[in-house]
Tab-separated table of C-alpha atoms in Angstrom:
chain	number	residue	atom	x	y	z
E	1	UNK	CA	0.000	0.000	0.000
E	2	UNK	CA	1.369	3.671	-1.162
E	3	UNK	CA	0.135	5.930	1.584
E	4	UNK	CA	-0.042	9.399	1.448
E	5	UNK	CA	-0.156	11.608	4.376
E	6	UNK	CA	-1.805	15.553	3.680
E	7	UNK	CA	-0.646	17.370	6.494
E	8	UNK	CA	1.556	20.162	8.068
E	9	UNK	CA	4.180	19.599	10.335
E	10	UNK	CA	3.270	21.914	12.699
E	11	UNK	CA	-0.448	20.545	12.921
E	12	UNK	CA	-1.649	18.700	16.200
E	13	UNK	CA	-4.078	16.517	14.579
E	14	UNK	CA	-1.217	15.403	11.510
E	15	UNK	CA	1.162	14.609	14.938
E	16	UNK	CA	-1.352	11.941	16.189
E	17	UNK	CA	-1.716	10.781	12.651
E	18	UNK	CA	2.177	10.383	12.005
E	19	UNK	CA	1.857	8.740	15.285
E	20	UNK	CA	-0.196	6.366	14.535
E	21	UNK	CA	0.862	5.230	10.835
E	22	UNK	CA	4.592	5.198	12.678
E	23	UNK	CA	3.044	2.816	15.091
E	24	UNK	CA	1.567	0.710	12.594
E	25	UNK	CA	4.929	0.498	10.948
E	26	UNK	CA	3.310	1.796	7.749
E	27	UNK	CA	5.416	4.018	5.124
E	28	UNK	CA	4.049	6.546	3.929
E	29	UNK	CA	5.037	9.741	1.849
E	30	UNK	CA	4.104	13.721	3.349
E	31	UNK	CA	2.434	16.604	1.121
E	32	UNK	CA	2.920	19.582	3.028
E	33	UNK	CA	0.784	22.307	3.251
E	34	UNK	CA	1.728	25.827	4.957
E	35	UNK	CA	-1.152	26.886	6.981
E	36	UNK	CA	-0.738	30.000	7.369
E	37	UNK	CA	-0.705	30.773	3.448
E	38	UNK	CA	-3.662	28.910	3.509
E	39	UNK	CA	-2.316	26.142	1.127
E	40	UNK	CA	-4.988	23.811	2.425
E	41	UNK	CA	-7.637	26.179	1.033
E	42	UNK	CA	-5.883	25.317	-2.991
E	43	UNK	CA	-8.360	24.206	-5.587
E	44	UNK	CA	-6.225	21.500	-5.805
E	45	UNK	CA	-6.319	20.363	-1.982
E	46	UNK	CA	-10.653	20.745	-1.944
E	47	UNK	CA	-10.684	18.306	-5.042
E	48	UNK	CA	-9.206	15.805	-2.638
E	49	UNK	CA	-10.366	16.938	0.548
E	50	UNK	CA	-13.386	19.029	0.226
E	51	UNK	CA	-13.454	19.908	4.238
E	52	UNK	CA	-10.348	21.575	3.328
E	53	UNK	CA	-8.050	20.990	6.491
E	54	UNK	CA	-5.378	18.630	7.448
E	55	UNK	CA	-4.340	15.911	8.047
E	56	UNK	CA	-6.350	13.790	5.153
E	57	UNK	CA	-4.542	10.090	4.244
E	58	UNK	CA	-4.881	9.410	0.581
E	59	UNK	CA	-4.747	5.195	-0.185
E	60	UNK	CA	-3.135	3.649	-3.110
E	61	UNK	CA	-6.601	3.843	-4.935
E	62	UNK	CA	-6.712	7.353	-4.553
E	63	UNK	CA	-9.324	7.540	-1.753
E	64	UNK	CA	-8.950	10.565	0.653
E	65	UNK	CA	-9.862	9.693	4.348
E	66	UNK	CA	-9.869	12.903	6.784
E	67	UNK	CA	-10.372	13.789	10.423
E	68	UNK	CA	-8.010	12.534	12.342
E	69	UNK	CA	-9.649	10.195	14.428
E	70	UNK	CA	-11.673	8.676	12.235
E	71	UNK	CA	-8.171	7.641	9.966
E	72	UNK	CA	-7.105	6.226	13.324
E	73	UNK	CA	-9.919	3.983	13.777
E	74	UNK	CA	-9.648	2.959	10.081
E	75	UNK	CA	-5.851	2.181	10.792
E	76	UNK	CA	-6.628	0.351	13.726
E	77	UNK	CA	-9.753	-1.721	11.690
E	78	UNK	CA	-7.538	-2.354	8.427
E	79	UNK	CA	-4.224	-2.681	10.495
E	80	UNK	CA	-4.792	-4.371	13.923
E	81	UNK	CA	-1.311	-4.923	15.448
E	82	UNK	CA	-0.055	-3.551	17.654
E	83	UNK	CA	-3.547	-2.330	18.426
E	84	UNK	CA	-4.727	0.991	19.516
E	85	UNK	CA	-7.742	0.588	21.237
E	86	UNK	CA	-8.705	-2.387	23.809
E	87	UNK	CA	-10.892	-5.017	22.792
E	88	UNK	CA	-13.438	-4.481	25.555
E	89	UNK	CA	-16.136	-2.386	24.668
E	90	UNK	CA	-15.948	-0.969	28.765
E	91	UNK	CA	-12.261	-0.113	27.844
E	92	UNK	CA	-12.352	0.987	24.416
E	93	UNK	CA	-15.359	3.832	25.533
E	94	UNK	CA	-12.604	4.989	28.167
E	95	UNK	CA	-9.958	5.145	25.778
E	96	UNK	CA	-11.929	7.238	23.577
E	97	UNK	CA	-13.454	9.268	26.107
E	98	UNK	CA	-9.799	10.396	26.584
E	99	UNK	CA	-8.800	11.086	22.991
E	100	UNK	CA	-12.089	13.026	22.903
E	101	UNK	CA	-11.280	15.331	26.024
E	102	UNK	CA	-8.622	16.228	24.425
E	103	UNK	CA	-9.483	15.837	20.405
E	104	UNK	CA	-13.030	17.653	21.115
E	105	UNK	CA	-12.722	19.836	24.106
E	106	UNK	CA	-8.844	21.375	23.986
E	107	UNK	CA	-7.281	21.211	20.237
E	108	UNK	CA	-10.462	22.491	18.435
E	109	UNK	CA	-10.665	25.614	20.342
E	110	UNK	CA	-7.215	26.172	19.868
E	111	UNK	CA	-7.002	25.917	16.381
E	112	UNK	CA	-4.627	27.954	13.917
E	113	UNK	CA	-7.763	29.279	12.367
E	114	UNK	CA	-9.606	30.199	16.036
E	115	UNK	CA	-6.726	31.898	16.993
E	116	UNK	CA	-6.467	33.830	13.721
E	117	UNK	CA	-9.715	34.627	13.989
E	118	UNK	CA	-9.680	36.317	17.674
E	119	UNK	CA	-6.172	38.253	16.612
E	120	UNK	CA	-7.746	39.469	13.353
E	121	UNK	CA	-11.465	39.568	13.545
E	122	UNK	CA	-11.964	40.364	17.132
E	123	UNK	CA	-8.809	42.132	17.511
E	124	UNK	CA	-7.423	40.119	20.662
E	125	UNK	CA	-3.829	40.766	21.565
E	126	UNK	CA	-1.382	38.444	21.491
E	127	UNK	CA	-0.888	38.121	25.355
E	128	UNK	CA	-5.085	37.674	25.149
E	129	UNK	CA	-4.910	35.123	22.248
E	130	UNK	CA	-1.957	33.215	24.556
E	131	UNK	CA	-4.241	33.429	27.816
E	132	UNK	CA	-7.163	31.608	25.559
E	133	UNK	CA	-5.049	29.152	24.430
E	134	UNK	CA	-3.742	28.259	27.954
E	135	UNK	CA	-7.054	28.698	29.191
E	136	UNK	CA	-8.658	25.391	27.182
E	137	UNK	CA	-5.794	23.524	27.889
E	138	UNK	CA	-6.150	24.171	31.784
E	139	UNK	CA	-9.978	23.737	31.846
E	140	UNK	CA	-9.403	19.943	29.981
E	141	UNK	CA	-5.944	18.888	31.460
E	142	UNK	CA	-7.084	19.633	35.059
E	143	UNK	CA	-9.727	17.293	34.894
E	144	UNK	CA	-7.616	14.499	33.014
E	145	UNK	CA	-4.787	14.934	35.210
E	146	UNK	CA	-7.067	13.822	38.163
E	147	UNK	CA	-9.072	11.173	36.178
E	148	UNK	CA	-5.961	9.756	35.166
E	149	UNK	CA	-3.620	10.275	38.327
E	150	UNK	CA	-6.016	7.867	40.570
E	151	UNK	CA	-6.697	5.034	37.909
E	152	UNK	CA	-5.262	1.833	38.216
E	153	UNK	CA	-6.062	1.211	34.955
E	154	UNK	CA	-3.264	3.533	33.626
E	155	UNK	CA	0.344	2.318	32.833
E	156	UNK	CA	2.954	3.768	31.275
E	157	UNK	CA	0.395	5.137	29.262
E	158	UNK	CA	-3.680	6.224	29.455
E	159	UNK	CA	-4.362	2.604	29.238
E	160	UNK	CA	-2.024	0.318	30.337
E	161	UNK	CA	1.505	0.076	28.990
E	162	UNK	CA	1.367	0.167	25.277
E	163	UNK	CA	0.268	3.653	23.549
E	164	UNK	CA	-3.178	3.882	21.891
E	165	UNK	CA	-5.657	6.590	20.632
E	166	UNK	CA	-5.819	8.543	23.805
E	167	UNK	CA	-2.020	8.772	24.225
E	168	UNK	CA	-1.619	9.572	20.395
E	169	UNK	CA	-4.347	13.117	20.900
E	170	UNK	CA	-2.697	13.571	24.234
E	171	UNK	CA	1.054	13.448	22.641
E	172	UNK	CA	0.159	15.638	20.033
E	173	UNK	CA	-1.096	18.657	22.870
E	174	UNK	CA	1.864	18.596	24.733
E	175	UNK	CA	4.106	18.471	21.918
E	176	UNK	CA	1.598	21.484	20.842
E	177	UNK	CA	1.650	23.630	24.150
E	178	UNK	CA	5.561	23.889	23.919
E	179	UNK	CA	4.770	27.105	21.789
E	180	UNK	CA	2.393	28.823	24.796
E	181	UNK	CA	4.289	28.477	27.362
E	182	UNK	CA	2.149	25.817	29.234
E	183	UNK	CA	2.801	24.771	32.961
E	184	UNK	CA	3.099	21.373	32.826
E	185	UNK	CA	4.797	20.981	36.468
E	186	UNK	CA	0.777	21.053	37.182
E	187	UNK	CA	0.202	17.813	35.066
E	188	UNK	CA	2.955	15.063	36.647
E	189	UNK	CA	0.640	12.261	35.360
E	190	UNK	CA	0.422	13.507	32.048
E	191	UNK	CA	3.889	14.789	31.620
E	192	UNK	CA	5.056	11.619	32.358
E	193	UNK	CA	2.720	9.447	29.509
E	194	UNK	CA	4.356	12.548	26.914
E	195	UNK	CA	7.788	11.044	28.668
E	196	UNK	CA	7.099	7.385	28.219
E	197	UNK	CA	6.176	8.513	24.525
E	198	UNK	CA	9.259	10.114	23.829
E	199	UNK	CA	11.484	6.870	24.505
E	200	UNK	CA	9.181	5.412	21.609
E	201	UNK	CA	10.755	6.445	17.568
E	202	UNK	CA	7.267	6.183	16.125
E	203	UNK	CA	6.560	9.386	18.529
E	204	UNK	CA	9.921	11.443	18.375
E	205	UNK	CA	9.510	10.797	14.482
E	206	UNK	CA	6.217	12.420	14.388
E	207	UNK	CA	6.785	15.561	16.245
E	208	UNK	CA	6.914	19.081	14.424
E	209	UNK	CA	10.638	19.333	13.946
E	210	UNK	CA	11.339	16.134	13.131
E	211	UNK	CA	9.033	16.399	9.793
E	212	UNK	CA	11.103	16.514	6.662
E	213	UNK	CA	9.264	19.511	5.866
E	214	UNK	CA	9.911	21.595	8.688
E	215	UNK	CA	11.001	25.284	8.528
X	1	UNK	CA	-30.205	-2.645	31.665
X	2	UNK	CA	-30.964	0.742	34.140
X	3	UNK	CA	-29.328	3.442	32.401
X	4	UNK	CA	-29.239	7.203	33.761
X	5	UNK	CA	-27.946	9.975	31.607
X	6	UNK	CA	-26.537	12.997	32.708
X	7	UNK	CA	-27.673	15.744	30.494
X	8	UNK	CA	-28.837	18.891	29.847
X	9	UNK	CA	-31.871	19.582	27.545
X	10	UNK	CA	-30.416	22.186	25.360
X	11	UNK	CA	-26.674	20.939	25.197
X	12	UNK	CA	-25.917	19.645	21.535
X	13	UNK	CA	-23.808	16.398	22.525
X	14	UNK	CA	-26.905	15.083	24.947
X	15	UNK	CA	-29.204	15.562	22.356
X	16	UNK	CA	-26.877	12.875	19.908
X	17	UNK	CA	-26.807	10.612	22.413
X	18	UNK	CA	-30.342	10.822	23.920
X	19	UNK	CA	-31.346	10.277	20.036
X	20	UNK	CA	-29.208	7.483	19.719
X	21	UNK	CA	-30.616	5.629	22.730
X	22	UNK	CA	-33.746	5.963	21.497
X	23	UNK	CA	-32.880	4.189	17.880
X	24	UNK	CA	-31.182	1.353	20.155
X	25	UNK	CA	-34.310	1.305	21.443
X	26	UNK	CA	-32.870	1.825	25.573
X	27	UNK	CA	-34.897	3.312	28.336
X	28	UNK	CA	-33.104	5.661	30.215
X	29	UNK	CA	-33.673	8.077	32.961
X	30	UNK	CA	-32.733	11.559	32.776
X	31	UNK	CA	-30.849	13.603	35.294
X	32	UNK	CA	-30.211	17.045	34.353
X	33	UNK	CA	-27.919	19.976	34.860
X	34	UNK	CA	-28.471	23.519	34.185
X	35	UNK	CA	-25.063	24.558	32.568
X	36	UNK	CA	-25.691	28.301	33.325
X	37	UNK	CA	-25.950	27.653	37.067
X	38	UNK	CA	-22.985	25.676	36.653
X	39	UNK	CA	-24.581	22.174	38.042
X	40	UNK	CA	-22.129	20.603	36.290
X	41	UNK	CA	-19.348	21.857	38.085
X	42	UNK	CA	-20.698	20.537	41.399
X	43	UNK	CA	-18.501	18.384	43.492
X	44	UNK	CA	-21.564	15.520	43.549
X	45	UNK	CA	-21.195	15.414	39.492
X	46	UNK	CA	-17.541	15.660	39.455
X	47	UNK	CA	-17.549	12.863	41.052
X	48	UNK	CA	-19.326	10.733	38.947
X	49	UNK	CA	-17.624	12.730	35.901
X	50	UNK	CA	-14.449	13.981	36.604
X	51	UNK	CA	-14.541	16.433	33.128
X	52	UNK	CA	-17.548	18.019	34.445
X	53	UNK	CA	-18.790	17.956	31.078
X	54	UNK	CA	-22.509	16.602	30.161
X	55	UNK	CA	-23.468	14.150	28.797
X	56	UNK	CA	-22.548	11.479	30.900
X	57	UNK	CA	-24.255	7.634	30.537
X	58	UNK	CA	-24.254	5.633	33.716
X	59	UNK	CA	-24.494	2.362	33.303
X	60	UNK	CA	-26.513	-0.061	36.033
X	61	UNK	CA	-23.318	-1.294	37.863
X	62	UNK	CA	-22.113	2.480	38.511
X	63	UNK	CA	-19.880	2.512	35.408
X	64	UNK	CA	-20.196	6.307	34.058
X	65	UNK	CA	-18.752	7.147	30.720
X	66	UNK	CA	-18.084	10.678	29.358
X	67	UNK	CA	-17.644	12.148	26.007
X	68	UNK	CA	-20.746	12.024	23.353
X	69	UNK	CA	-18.697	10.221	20.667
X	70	UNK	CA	-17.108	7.312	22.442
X	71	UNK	CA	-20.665	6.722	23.916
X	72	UNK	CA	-22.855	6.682	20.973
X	73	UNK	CA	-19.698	4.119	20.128
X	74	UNK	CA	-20.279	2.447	23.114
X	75	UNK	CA	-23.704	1.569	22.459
X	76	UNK	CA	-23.256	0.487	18.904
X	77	UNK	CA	-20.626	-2.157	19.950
X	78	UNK	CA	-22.756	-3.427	22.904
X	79	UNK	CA	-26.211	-3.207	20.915
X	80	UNK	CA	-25.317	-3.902	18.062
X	81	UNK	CA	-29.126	-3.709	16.075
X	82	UNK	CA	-29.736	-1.008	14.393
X	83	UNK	CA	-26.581	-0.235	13.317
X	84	UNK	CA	-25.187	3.603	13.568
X	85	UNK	CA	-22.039	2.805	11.734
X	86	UNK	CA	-21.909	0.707	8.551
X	87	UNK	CA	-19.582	-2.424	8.703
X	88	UNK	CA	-16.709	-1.788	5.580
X	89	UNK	CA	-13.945	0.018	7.283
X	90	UNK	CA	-14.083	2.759	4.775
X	91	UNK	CA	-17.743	3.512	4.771
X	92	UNK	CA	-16.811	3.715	8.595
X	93	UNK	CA	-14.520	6.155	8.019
X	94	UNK	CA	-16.601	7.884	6.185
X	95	UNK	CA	-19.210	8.297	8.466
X	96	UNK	CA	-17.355	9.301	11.192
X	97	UNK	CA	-15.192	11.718	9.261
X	98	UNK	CA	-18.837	13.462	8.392
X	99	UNK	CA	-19.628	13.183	12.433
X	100	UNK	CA	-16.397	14.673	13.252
X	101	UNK	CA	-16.632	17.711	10.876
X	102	UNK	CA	-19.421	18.787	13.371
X	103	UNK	CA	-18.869	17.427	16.722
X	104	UNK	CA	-14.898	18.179	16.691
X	105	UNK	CA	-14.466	20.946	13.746
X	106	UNK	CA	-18.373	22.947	14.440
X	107	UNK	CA	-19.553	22.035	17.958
X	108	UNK	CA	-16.510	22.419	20.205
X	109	UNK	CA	-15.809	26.346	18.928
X	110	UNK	CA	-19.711	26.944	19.423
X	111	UNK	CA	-20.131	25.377	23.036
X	112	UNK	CA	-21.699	27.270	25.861
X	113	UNK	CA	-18.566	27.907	27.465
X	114	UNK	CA	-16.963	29.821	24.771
X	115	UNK	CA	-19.557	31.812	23.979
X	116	UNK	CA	-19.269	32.782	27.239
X	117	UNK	CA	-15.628	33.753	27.434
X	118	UNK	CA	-16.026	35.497	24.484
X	119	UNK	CA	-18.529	37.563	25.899
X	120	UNK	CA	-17.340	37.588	29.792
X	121	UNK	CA	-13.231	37.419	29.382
X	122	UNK	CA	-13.179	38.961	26.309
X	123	UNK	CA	-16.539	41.135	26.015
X	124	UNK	CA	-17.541	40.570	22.629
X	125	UNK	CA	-20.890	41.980	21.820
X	126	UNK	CA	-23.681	39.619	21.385
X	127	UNK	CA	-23.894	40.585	18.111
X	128	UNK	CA	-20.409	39.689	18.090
X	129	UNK	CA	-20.741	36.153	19.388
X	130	UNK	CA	-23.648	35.307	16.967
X	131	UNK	CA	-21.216	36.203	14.055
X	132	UNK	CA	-18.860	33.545	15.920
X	133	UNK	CA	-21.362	31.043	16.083
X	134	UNK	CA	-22.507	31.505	12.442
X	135	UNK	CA	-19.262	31.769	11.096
X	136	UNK	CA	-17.979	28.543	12.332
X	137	UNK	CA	-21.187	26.872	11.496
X	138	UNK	CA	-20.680	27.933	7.695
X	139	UNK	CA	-16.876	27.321	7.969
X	140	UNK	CA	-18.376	23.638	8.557
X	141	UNK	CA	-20.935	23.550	6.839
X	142	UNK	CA	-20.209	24.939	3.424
X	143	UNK	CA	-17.614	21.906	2.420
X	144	UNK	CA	-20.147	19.222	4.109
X	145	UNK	CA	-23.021	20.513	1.494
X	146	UNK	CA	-20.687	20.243	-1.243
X	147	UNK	CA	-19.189	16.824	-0.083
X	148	UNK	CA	-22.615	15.329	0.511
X	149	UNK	CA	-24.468	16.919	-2.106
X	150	UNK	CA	-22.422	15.332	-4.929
X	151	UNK	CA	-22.112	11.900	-2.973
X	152	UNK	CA	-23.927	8.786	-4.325
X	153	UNK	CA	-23.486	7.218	-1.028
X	154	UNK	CA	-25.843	9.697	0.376
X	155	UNK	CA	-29.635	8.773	0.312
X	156	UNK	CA	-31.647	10.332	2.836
X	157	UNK	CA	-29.392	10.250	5.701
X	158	UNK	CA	-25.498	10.850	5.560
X	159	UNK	CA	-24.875	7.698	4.363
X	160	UNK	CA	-27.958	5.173	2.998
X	161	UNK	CA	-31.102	5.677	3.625
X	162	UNK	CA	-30.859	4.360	7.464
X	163	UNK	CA	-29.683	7.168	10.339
X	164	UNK	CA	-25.973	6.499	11.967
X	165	UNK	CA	-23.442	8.467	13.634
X	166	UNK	CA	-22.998	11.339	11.174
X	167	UNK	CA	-26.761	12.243	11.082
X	168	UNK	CA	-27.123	12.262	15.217
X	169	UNK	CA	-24.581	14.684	15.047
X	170	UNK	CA	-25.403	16.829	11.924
X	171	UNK	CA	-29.218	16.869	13.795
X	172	UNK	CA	-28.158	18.277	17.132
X	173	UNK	CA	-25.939	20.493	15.366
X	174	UNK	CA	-29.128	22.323	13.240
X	175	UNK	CA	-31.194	21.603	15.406
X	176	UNK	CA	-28.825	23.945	18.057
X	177	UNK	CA	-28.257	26.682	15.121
X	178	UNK	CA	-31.955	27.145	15.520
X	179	UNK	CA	-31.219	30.122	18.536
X	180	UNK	CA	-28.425	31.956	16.080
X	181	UNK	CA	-30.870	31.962	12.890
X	182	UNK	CA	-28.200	29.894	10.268
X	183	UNK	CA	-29.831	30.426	7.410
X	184	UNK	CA	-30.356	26.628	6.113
X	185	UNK	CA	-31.238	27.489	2.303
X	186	UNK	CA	-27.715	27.639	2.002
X	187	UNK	CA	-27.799	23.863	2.795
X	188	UNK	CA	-30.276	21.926	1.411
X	189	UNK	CA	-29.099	18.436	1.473
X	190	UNK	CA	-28.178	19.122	4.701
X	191	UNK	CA	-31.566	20.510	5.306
X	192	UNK	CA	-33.194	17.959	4.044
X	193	UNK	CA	-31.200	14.817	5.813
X	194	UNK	CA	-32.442	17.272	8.983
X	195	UNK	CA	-35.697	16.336	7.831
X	196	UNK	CA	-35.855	12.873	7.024
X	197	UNK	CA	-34.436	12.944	11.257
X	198	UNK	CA	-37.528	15.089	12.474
X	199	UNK	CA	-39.892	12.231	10.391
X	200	UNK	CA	-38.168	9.704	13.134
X	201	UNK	CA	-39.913	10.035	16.972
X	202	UNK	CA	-36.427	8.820	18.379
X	203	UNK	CA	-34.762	12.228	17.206
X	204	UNK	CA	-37.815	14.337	17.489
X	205	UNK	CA	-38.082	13.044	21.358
X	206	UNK	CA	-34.426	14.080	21.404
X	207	UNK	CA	-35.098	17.304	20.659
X	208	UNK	CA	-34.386	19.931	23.430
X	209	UNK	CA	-37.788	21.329	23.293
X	210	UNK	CA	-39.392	17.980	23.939
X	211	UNK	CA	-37.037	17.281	26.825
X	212	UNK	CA	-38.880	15.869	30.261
X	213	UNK	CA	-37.215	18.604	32.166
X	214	UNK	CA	-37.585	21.616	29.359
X	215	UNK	CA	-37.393	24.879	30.282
């Protein structure tokens, strides 16, 4: 299979995608598209991905997958080893209750595009646009600290001791807050799953500045 | 089965999941929470939800799960008939690529609680924060019409003519633009997959208005 990965390095959702493919031990070749000049907005790009954002994961038969989540799933359906969700429906609903606090409730709000839209349409300053971002990170890592602080069923990572969805969203907003100046020394329990990622290539390859089209 | 849901009448992710338990066909009680007054903050609900977020499902042995997604999941892995997500892995993808394009890239940016620090922290006008809410509605919305429009898979839900995960959340997504007047003819097939839900008494009871504790 030819994979081909439409993202940005900088994105949080293309991080837990690169995660996830690195996991899988799939290949797979980047398009990059700059954000900020609004590549993702090209003709070209809506012909493949008419919700126009990244990531999107083309297959070898030309079909464009996007949302983040949902290519994880289809990974994890089409690709089951090493798995990344439990097989236990109880277990699987916690795992993606996780990925969700942080996939639904934190990265959305903080969005390239929200944040351009409070500095340019609504005229926030910087310093107001930082406090927002570090705001919605507070208000959802607070809680999952705690939740995940007193339950035995964490390991090394959200659920047990080998990575899956949760720990792939909750990578990806860590590696994401370095550039806001987050407090972390508030979130020992999740600090230390972003640790226990970082000993593991598939993550380290999939951070921002360790895309081959960073700059 | 006893199950309890923790809800709130008007909040867009308890009306997905309190339409999906009625096409399972599951009897549920219904506690609620006024989100204004901040019930869901209170140290009783935390803990039965530590993300203090509604809704929450509790199960008859105590079990409480969080996060709209994962338990509209939940129930389709556990009850299995009818069906809210198709079996091939990439009509699954599908589907919940459509679901996420509301409930992570529309519904998160529109919640309660960021209207309200736009208007509280920030003090946007209310004119101000309906042009937020519409604007991220037709960010959303725009490339959905287009990508469902033109898409044979379509028939009178998001995908086939039977209702799954993408239409629970497209329905509690219209059905909650209702208070920011989104003008709809700009959508038809959406509009119209909206409709083929409101001919169905298992979304119609799930609508806010028709909620036991209303008002």
């Amino acid at each position: 299979m030819s994979l081909v990965l439409h993202n940005f390095f900088r994105s949080s959702a293309s991080v837990r995608v690169r995660a996830a493919l690195n996991l899988k031990g799939l290949a797979h070749e980047h398009v990059s598209y700059v954000l900020r000049q609004k590549e993702h907005q090209s003709d070209a790009y809506l012909k493949l991905n008419p919700q126009g954002l990244v990531p999107a994961l083309q297959l070898d038969d030309g079909t464009v997958l996007g949302q983040s989540l949902a290519i994880i799933e289809y990974l994890d359906e089409t690709h089951p080893e090493p798995a990344l969700l439990p097989q236990d429906p109880l277990d699987r609903a916690r795992v993606r209750s996780l990925a969700q606090a942080v996939a639904c409730d934190i990265h959305p709000v903080n969005n390239l595009r929200v944040l351009q839209y409070l500095g340019q349409e609504l005229k926030i300053s910087e310093a107001g646009v930082a406090d927002w971002f570090r705001h919605w990170v507070d208000q959802g890592f607070a809680p999952l600290e705690q939740q995940l602080a007193g339950d035995t069923r964490r390991g090394k990572f959200c659920h047990g001791d080998t990575p899956g969805l949760a720990d792939l969203c909750l990578f990806a907003q860590i590696a994401n807050n370095r550039r806001f100046d987050v407090d972390m020394s508030r979130y020992p329990t999740l600090q230390a799953i972003f640790e226990h990622c970082l000993q593991l290539p598939a993550f380290v390859d999939a951070l921002p500045e360790n895309h081959p089209h960073a700059g």
